[in-house]
Coordinates of C-alpha atoms and ligand atoms in Angstrom, one line a residue:
X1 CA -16.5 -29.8 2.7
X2 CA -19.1 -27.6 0.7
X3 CA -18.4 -27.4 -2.9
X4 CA -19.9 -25.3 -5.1
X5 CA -22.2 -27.5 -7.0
X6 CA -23.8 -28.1 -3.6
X7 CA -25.0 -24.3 -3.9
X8 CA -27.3 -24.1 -6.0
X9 CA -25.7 -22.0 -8.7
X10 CA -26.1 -22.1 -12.0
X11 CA -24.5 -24.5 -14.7
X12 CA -22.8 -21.1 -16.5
X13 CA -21.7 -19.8 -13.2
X14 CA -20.3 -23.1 -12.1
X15 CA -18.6 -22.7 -15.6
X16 CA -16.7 -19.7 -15.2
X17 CA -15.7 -20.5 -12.0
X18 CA -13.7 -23.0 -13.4
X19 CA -12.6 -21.1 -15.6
X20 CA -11.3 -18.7 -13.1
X21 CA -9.7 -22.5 -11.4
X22 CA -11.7 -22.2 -7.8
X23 CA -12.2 -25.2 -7.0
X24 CA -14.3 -24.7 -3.5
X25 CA -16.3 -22.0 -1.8
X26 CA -14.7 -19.9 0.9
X27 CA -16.6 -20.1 4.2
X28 CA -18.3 -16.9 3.9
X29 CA -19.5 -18.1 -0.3
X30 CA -20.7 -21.2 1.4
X31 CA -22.7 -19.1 4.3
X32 CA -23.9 -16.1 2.3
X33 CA -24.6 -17.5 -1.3
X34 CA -27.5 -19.6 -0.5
X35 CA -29.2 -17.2 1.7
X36 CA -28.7 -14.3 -1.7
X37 CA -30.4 -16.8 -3.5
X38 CA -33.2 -16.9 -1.6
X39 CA -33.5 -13.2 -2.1
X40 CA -32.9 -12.4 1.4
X41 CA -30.9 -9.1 2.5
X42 CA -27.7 -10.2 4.0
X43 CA -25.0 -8.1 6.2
X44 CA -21.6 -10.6 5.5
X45 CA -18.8 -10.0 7.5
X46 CA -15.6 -12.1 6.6
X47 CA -11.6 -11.2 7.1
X48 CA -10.1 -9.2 3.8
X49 CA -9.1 -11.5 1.3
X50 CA -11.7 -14.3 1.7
X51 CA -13.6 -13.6 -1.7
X52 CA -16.7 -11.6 -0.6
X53 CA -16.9 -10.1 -4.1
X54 CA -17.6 -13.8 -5.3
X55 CA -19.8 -14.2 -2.3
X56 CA -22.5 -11.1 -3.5
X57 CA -21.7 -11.4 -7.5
X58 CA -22.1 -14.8 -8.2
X59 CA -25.9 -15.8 -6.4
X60 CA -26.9 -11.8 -8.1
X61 CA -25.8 -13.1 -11.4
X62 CA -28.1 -16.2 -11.0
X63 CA -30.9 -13.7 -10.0
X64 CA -30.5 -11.6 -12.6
X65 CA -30.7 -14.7 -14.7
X66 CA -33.9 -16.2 -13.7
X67 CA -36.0 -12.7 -12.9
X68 CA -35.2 -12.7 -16.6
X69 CA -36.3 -8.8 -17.2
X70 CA -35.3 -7.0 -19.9
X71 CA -32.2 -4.2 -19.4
X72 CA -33.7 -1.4 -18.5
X73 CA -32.9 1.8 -20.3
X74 CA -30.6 4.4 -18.8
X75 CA -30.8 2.4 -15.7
X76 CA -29.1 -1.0 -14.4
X77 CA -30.8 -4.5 -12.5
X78 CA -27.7 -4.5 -9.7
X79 CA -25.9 -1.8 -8.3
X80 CA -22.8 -1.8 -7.0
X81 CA -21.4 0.8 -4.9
X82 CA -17.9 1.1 -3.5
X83 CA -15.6 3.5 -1.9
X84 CA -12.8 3.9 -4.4
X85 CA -12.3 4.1 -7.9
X86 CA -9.9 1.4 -8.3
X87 CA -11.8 -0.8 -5.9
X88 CA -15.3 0.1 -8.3
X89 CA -13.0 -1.0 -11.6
X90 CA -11.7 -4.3 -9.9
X91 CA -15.5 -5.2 -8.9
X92 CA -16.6 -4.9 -12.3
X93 CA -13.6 -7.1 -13.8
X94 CA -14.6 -9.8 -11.1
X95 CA -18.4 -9.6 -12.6
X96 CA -17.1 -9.7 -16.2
X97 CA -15.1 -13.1 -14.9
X98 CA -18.1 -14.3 -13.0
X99 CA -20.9 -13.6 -15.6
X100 CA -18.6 -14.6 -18.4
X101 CA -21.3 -17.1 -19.5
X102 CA -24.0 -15.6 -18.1
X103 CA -24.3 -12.7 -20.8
X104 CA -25.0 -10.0 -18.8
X105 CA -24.0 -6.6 -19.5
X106 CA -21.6 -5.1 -17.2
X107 CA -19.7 -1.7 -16.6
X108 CA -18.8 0.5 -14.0
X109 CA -18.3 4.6 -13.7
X110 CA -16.0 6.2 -11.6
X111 CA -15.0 10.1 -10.7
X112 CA -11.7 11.6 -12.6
X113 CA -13.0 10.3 -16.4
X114 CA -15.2 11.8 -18.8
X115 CA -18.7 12.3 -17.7
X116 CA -19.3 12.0 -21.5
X117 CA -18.4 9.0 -22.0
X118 CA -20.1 7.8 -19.4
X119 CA -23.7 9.0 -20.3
X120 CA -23.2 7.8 -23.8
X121 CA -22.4 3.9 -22.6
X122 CA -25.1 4.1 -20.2
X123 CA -27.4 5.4 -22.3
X124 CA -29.1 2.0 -23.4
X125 CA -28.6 0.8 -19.7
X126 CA -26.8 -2.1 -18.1
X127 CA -27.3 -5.2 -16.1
X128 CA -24.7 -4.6 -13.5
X129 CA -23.3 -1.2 -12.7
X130 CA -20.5 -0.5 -10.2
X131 CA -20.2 2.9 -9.2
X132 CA -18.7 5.2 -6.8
X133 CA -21.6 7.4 -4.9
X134 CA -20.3 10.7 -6.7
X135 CA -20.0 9.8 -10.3
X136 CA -23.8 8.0 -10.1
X137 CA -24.7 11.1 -8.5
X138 CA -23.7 13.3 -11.0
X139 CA -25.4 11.2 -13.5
X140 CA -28.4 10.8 -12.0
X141 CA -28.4 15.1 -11.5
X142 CA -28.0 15.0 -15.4
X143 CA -30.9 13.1 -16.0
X144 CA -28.8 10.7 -17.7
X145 CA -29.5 7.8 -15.5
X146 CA -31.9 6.5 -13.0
X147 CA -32.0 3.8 -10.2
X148 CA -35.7 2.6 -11.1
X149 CA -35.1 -0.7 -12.2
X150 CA -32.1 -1.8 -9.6
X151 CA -33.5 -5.3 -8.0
X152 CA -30.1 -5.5 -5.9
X153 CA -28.1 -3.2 -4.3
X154 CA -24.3 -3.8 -3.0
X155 CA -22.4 -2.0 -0.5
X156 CA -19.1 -3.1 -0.3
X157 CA -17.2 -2.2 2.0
X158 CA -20.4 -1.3 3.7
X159 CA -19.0 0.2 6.7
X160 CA -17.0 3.0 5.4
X161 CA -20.2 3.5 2.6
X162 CA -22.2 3.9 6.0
X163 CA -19.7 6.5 7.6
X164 CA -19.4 10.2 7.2
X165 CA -17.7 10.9 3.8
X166 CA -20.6 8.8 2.0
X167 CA -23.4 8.5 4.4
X168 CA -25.3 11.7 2.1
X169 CA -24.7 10.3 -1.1
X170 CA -25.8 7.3 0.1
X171 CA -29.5 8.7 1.8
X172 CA -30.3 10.1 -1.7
X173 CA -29.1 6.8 -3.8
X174 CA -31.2 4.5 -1.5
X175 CA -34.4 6.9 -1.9
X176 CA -34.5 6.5 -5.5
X177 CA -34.4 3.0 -5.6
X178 CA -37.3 0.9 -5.5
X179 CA -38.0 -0.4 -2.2
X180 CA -38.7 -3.7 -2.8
X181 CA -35.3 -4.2 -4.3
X182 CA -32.9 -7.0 -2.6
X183 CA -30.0 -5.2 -0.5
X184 CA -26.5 -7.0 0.4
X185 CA -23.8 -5.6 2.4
X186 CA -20.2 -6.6 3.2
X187 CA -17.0 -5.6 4.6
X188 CA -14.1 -7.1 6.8
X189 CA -15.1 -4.9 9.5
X190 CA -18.5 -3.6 11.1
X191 CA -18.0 -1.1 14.2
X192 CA -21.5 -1.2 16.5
X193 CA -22.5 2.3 15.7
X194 CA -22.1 1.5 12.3
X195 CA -24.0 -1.7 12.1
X196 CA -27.3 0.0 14.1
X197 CA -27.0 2.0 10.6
X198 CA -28.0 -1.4 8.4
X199 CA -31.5 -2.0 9.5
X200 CA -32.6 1.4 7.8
X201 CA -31.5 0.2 4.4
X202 CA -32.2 -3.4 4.5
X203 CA -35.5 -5.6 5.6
X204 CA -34.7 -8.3 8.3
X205 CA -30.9 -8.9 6.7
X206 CA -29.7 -12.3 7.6
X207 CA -26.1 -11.8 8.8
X208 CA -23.4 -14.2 8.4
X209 CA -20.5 -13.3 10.2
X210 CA -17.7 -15.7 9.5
X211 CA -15.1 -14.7 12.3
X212 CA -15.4 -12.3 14.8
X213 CA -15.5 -9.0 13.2
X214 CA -12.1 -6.5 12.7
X215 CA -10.4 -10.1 13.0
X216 CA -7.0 -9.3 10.8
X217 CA -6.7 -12.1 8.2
X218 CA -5.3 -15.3 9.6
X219 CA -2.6 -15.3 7.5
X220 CA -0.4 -12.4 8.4
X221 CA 2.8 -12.4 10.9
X222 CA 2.4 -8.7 12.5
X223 CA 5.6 -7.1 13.7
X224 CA 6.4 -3.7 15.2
X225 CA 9.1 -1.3 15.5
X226 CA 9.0 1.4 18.0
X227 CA 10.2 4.4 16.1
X228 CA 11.0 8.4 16.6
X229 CA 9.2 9.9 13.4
X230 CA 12.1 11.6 12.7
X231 CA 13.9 8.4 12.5
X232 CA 11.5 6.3 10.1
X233 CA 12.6 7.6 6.4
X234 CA 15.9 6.3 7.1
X235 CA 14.3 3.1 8.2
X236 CA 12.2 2.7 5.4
X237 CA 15.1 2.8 3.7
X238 CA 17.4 0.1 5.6
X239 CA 14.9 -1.9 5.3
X240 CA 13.7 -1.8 2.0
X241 CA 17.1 -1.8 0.8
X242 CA 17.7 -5.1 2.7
X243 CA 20.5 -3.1 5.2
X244 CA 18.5 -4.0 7.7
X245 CA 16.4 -7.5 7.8
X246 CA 13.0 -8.0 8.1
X247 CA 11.5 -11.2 8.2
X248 CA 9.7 -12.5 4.8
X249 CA 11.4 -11.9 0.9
X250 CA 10.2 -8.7 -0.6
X251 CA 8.0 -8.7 -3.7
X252 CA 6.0 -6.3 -3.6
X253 CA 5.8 -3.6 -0.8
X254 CA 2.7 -1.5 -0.2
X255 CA 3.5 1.3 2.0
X256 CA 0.6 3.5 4.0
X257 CA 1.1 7.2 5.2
X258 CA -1.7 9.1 6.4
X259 CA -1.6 12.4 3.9
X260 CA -1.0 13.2 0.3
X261 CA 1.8 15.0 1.4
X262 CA 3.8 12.7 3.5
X263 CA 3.4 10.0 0.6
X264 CA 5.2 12.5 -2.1
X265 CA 7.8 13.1 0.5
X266 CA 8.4 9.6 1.2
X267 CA 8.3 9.2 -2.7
X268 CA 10.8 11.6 -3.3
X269 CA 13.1 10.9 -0.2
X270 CA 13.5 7.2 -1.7
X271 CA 13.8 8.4 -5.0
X272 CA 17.3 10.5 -3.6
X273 CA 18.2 7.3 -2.2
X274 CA 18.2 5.6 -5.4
X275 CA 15.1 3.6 -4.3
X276 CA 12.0 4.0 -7.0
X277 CA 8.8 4.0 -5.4
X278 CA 5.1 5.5 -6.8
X279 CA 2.5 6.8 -5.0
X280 CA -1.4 6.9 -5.0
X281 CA -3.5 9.0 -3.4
X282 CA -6.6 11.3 -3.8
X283 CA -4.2 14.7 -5.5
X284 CA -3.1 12.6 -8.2
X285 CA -5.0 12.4 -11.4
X286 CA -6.6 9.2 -12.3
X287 CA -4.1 8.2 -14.9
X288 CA -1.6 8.9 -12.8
X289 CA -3.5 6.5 -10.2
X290 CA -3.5 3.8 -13.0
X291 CA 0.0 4.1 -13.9
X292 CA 0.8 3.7 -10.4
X293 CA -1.4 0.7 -9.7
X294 CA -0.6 -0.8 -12.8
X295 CA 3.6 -0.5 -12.5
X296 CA 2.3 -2.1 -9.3
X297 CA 0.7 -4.8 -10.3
X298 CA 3.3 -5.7 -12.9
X299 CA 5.8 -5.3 -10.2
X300 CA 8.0 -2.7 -12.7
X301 CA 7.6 -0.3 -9.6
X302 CA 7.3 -2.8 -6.6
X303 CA 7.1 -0.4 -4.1
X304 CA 4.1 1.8 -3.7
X305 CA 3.0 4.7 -1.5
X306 CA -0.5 5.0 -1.0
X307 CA -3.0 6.7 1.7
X308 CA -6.1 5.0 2.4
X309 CA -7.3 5.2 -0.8
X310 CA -5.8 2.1 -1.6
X311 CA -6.5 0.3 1.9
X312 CA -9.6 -1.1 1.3
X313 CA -10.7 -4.0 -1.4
X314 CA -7.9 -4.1 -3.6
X315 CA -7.0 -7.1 -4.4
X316 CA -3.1 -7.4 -6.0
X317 CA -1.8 -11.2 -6.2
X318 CA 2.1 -11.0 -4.8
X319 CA 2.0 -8.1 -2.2
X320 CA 4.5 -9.8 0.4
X321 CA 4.4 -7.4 3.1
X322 CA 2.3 -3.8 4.2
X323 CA 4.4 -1.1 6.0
X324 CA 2.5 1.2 8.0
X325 CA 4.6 3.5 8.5
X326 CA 2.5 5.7 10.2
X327 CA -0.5 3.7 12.0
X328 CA -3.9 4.8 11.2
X329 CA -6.1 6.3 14.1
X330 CA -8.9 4.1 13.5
X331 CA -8.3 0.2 13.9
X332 CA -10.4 -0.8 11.6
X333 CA -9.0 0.9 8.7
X334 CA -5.4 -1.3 10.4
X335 CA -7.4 -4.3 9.6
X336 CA -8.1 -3.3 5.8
X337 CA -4.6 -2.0 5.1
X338 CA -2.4 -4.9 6.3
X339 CA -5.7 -7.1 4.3
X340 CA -3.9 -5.9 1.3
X341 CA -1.0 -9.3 1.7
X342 CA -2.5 -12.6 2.5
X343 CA -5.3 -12.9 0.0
X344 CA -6.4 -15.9 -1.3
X345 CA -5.2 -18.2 1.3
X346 CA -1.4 -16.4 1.1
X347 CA 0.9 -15.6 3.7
X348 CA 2.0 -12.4 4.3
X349 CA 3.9 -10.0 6.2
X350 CA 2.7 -6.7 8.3
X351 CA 5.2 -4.3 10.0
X352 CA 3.9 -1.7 11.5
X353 CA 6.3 1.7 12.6
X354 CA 5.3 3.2 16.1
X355 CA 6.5 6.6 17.0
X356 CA 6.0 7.6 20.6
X357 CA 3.0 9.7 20.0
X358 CA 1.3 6.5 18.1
X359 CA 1.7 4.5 21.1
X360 CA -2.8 5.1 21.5
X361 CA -3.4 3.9 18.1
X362 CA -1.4 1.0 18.3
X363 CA -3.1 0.6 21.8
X364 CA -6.5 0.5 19.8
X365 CA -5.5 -1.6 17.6
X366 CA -4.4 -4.6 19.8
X367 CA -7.6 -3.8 21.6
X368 CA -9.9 -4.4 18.5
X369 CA -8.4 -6.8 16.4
X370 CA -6.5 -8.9 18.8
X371 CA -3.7 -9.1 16.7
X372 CA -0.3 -10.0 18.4
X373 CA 2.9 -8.0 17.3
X374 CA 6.2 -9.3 17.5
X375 CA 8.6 -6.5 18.3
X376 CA 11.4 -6.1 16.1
X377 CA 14.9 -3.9 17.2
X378 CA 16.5 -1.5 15.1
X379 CA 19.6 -1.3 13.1
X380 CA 22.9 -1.1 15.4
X381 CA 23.9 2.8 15.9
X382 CA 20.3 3.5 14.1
X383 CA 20.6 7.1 15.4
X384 CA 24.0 7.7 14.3
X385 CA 23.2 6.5 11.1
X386 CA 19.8 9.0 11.4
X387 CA 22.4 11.8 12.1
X388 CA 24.1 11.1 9.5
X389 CA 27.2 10.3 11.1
X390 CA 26.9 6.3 10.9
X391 CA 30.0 3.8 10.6
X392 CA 29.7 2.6 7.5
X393 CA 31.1 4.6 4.4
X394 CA 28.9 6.0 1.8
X395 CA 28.2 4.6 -1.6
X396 CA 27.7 5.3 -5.0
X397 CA 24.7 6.1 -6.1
X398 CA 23.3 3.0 -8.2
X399 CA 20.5 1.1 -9.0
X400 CA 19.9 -2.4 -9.2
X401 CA 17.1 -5.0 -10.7
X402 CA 13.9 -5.0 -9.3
X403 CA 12.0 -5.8 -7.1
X404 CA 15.4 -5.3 -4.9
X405 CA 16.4 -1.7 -4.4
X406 CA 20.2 -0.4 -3.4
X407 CA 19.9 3.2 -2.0
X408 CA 22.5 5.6 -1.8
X409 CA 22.6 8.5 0.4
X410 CA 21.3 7.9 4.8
X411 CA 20.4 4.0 4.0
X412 CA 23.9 3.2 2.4
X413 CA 25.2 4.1 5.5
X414 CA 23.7 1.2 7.4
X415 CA 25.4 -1.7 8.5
X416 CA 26.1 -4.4 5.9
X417 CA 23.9 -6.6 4.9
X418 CA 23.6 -9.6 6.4
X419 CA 22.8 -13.2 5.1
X420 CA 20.0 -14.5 4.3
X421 CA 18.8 -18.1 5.7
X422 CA 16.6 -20.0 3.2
X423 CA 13.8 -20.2 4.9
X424 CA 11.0 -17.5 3.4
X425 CA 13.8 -14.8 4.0
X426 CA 14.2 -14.6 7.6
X427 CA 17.5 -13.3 8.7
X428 CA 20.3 -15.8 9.0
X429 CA 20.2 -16.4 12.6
X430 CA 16.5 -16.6 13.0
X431 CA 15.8 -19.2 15.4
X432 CA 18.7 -19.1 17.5
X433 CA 17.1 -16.8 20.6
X434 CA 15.1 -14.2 19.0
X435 CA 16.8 -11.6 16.6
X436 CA 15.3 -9.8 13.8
X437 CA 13.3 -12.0 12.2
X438 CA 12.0 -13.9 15.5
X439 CA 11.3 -17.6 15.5
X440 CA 10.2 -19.4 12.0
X441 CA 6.6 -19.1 12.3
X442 CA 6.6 -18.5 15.9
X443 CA 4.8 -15.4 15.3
X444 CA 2.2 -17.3 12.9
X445 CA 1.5 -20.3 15.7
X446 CA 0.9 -18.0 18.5
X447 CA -1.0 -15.9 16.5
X448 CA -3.3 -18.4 14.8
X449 CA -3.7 -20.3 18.0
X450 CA -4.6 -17.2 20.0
X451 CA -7.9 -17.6 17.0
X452 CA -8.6 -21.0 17.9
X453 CA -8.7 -20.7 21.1
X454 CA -11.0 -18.0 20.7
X455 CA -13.5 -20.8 18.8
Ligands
ATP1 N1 -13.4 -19.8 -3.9 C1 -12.3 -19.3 -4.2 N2 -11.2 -20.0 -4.5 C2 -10.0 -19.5 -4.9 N3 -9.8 -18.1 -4.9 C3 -10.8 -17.3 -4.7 C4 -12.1 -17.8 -4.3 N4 -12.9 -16.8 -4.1 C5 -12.2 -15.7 -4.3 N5 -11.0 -16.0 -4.6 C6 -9.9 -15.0 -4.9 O1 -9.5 -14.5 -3.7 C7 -9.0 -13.1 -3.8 C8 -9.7 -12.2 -2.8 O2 -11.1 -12.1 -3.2 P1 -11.9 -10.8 -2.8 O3 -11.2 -9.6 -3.4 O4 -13.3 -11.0 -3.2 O5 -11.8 -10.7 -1.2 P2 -12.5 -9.8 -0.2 O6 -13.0 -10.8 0.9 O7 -13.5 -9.0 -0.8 O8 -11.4 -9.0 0.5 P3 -11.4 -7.5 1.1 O9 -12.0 -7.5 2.4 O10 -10.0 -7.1 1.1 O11 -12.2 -6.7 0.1 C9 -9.3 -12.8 -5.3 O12 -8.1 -12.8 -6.0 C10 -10.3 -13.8 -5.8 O13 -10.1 -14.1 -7.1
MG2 MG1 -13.7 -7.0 -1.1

């Protein structure tokens, strides 16, 4: 087994990463981090969750280190670039971990803040700037900063920086900075058209591709429930209410719709149920963002709405399962969203809700990731309950101690709840023939050995 010290880092990064308690590389650390330190370009490709961000920071830190230059003013030596705003923040925490020793100025500027404050602290310059496209290139219009002295460039999430929304930001970033400078790229995903893309920013990459790409993190038990759209508020709400069992405990639940909209809707529904959720997403301000992400993270509001702003990158210990409850139309973004549980060698859970007119997205997705579902069946007399006209009586409205949430209203009408087994939550039951929750781990094995035997 490859350990750090086997490398070639330095003595202060090998510091800090003991102070962060790693004790060994990730496969794609141990594949990409000696080939950044040679100063070659590199395209990584490794599942979500498999500590990338380690894999380009700490061999740039060491670079920075030995080139030795001075911080150039009103300009930075490595630049960062990534999609989102909380993504950009989390990058430039993981440097400040990383480079703790290594004394290296770090920060990072992001749309929805003061533009103000964000020429005055760049003013003197940085070593390490993360950035989202926009905010640079507002800067950068303003004369207030300039990419002359950048010796390494970062895309992460490389493939979405490649795609439409950023592809002109990124044409003007990469002609104003200096052509000789080192250029790393990495995501969990890589579609072909995309990839053809790499060779114009990078010289002769090295690519280190550490599982086939689009492979869904190994970690996560996938299940499926074929769904009207009209009926899936009322089985969010069974099921996050515990009326209706899905496999795995619930700690924290991160929920993807595909608009603004329908995420304030499904916000609100819950909230009449008596089930407190947040949302994130691109019409909210960006404290309103951080106050969301941040309830999150503490778990005071354990259930969180989000579009894709939040699929990609963001890394939140204790996510136990990702709902889609509407499947994205492009697989890879599938791959990214459900990367949000499992991280860090985790388990996790993925369930995704199918309506009919879904059925082609979900069809893509098998087809590009592989992934194997396990079909789950819906509450007894789901559509009366829908209606409104289930069995079971209504309750009071209450609210009970988080994570756990009792709603009122459509999900209180649900059948009782049933017991739980012991094992990691799966319904009592599970195991004899194949309710809810499916076989203990049966889903996992199949799925992981479905990987091996692909080599
Ligand atoms: N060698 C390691 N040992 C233990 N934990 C690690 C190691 N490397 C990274 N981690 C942790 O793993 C988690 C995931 O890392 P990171 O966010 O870099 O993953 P990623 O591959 O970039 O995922 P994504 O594709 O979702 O962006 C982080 O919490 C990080 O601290
Ligand atoms: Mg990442």
């Amino acid at each position: 087994m490859t350990q750090f010290t086997d490398l070639g880092l330095s003595q202060p990064v090998l510091q800090a990463l003991d102070m962060k308690g790693y004790t060994e590389p990730t496969p794609i650390q141990a594949q990409a981090i000696p080939r950044v330190l040679e100063g070659r370009d590199l395209l990584g490709i490794a599942q979500t969750g498999t500590g990338k961000t380690a894999a380009f920071m700490l061999p740039s830190i060491d670079r920075l280190r030995d080139a030795d230059k001075q911080t150039p003013f009103k300009s930075c030596r490595m630049l960062v670039l990534a999609p989102t705003r909380e993504l950009a923040g989390q990058i430039a925490e993981s440097a400040k971990d990383y480079g703790a020793l290594a004394g290296l100025k770090v920060h990072s500027i992001v749309g929805g803040t003061s533009v103000n404050k964000d020429r005055n602290k760049l003013h003197r310059g940085t070593d390490i700037l993360v950035a989202t496209p926009g905010r640079l290139l507002d800067l950068i219009d303003q004369k207030a900063f300039r990419l002359d002295g950048v010796e390494v460039l970062v895309l992460d999430e490389a493939d979405q920086m490649l795609d439409l929304g950023f592809i002109h930001a990124l044409r003007k970033i990469s002609e104003l900075v200096p052509a000789d400078r080192q250029t790393l790229f990495f995501s969990a995903t890589m579609p072909k058209q995309i990839q053809e893309l790499v060779g114009k920013y990078c010289r002769n990459p090295v690519k280190v591709s550490v599982t086939p790409e689009s492979t869904t993190a190994e970690r996560i038990d996938q299940y499926l429930f074929m769904v009207q759209q009209d009926e899936k508020q009322t089985l969010l709400e069974l099921v996050l209410s515990e009326r209706h069992q899905v496999p795995g405990k619930f700690e924290r639940v991160l929920i993807f719709a595909r608009t603004k909209h329908g995420c304030d809707r499904i916000v609100k529904k819950l909230g009449q149920s008596g089930i407190p959720a947040n949302a994130i997403h691109g019409n909210k301000s960006q404290p309103q963002r951080e106050r969301a992400l941040d309830e999150f993270k503490r778990a005071k509001t354990p259930i969180l709405i989000a579009t894709d702003v939040a699929a990609r990158g963001i890394d939140i210990p204790g996510v136990s399962h990702v709902i889609n409850y509407e499947l994205p139309n492009v697989p890879e973004q599938y791959v990214h969203r459900i990367g949000r549980t499992a991280r860090a060698g985790k388990d996790g859970i993925a369930i995704a809700f199918c309506a009919e007119d879904e059925r082609d997205y979900l069809k893509d997705i098998r087809k590009k990731t592989d992934a194997e579902f396990e079909r789950l069946p819906l509450p007894d007399n789901f559509r009366a309950v829908v209606e409104g006209v289930g069995p079971t009586k209504r309750e009071p409205k209450q609210r009970m101690a988080k994570p756990k949430v009792r709603p009122t209203g459509n999900a209180a009408k649900a059948k009782p709840k049933q017991k739980h087994s012991n094992r990691k939550g799966k319904p009592a039951g599970a195991g004899q023939g194949r309710p809810q929750g499916g076989r203990p781990g049966g889903n996992r094995n199949r799925h992981r050995n479905r990987r091996r035997s692909q080599g």
